[in-house]
Coordinates of C-alpha atoms in Angstrom, one line a residue:
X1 CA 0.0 0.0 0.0
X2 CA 2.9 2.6 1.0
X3 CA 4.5 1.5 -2.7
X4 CA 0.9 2.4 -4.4
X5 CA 0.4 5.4 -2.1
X6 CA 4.0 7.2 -2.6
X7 CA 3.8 6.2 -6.7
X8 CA 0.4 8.1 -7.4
X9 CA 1.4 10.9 -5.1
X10 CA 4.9 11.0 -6.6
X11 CA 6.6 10.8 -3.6
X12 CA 9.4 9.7 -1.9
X13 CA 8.9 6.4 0.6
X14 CA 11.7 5.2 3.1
X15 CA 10.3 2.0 4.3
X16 CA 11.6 -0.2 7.4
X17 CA 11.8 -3.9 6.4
X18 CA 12.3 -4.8 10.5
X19 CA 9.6 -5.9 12.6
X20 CA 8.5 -2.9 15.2
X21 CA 9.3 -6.3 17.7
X22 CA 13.1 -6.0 16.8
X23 CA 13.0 -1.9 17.6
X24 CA 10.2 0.3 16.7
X25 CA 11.2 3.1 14.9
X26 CA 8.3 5.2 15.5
X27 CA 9.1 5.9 19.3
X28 CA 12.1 7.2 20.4
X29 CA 15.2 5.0 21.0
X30 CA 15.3 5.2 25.0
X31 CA 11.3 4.7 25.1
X32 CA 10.1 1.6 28.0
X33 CA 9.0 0.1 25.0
X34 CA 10.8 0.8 22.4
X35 CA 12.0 -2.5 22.6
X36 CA 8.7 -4.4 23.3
X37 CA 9.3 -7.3 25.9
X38 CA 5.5 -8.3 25.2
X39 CA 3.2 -7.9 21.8
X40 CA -0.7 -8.5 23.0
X41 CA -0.3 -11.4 25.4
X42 CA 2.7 -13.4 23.6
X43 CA 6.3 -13.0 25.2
X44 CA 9.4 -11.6 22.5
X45 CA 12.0 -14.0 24.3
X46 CA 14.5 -12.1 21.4
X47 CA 14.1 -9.4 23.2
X48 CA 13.8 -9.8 26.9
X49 CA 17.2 -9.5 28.5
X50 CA 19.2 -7.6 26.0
X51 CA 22.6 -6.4 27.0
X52 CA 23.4 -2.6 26.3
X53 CA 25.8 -3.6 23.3
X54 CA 22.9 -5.8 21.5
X55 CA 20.2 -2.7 22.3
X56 CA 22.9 -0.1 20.6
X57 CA 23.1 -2.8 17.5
X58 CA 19.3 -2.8 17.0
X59 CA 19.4 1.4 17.2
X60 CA 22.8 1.5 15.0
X61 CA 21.6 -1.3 12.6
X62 CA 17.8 -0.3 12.4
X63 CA 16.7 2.4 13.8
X64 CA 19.5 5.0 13.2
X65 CA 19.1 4.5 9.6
X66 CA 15.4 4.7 8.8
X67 CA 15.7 8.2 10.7
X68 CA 18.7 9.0 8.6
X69 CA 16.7 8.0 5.0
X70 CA 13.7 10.6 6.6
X71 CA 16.0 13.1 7.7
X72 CA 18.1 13.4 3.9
X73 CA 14.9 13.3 2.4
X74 CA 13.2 16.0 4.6
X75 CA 16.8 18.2 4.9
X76 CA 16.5 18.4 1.2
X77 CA 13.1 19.7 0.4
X78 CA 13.6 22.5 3.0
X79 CA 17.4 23.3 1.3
X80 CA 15.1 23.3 -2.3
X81 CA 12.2 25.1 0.0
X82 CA 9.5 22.6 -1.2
X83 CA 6.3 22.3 0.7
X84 CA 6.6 18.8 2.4
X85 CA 3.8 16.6 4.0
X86 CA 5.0 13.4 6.3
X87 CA 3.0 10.5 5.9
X88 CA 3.9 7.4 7.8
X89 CA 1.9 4.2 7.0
X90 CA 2.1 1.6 9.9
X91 CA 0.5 -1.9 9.3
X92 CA -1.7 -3.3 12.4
X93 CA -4.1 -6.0 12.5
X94 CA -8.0 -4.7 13.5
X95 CA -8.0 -7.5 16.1
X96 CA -5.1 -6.4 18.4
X97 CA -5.6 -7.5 22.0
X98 CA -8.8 -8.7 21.0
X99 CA -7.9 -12.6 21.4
X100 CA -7.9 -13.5 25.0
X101 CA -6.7 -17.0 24.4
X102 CA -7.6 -20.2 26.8
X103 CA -8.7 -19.1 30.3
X104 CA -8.2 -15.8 29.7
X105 CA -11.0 -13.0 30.5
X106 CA -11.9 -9.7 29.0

């Protein structure tokens, strides 16, 4: 959709091939949960106990340069003083939290 979106608007479209459960790119880098221990009621065992060096490796490797694709892009429309809209286009599913699972309540 963000390919089809960005090609009839002409416009440019940094995507993030990571999972928002490796780092999520849309919440800043020392955010509680910017590294999501849980996602709705399952455990992310990947990322529970990270050591400092393997949480600067997911901002280095992942999140550093997804800001750094927006920020060239943006930096140069205001150098060529071009009127500039941000979109960001997130995928979700519309039945987040919904499943309780076995035993569970609502």
């Amino acid at each position: 959709m963000a390919r089809r979106l960005a090609e009839r608007l002409d416009a440019a479209l940094v995507l993030q091939p990571w999972s928002r459960l490796a780092i999520d790119c849309n919440r800043p880098p020392d955010a509680a949960d910017s590294i999501a221990a849980r996602s709705e009621w399952a455990r992310i065992s990947g990322n529970e106990e990270l050591s400092p060096a393997a949480i600067e490796s997911r901002r280095s490797e992942i999140f550093q340069p997804y800001h750094q694709g927006l920020r060239g892009i943006l930096d140069a429309r205001l150098r060529e003083r071009r009127r500039t809209i941000l979109v960001a286009v997130h995928s979700f599913t519309p039945s987040y939290l919904a499943w309780r699972g076995p035993g569970r309540s609502a």
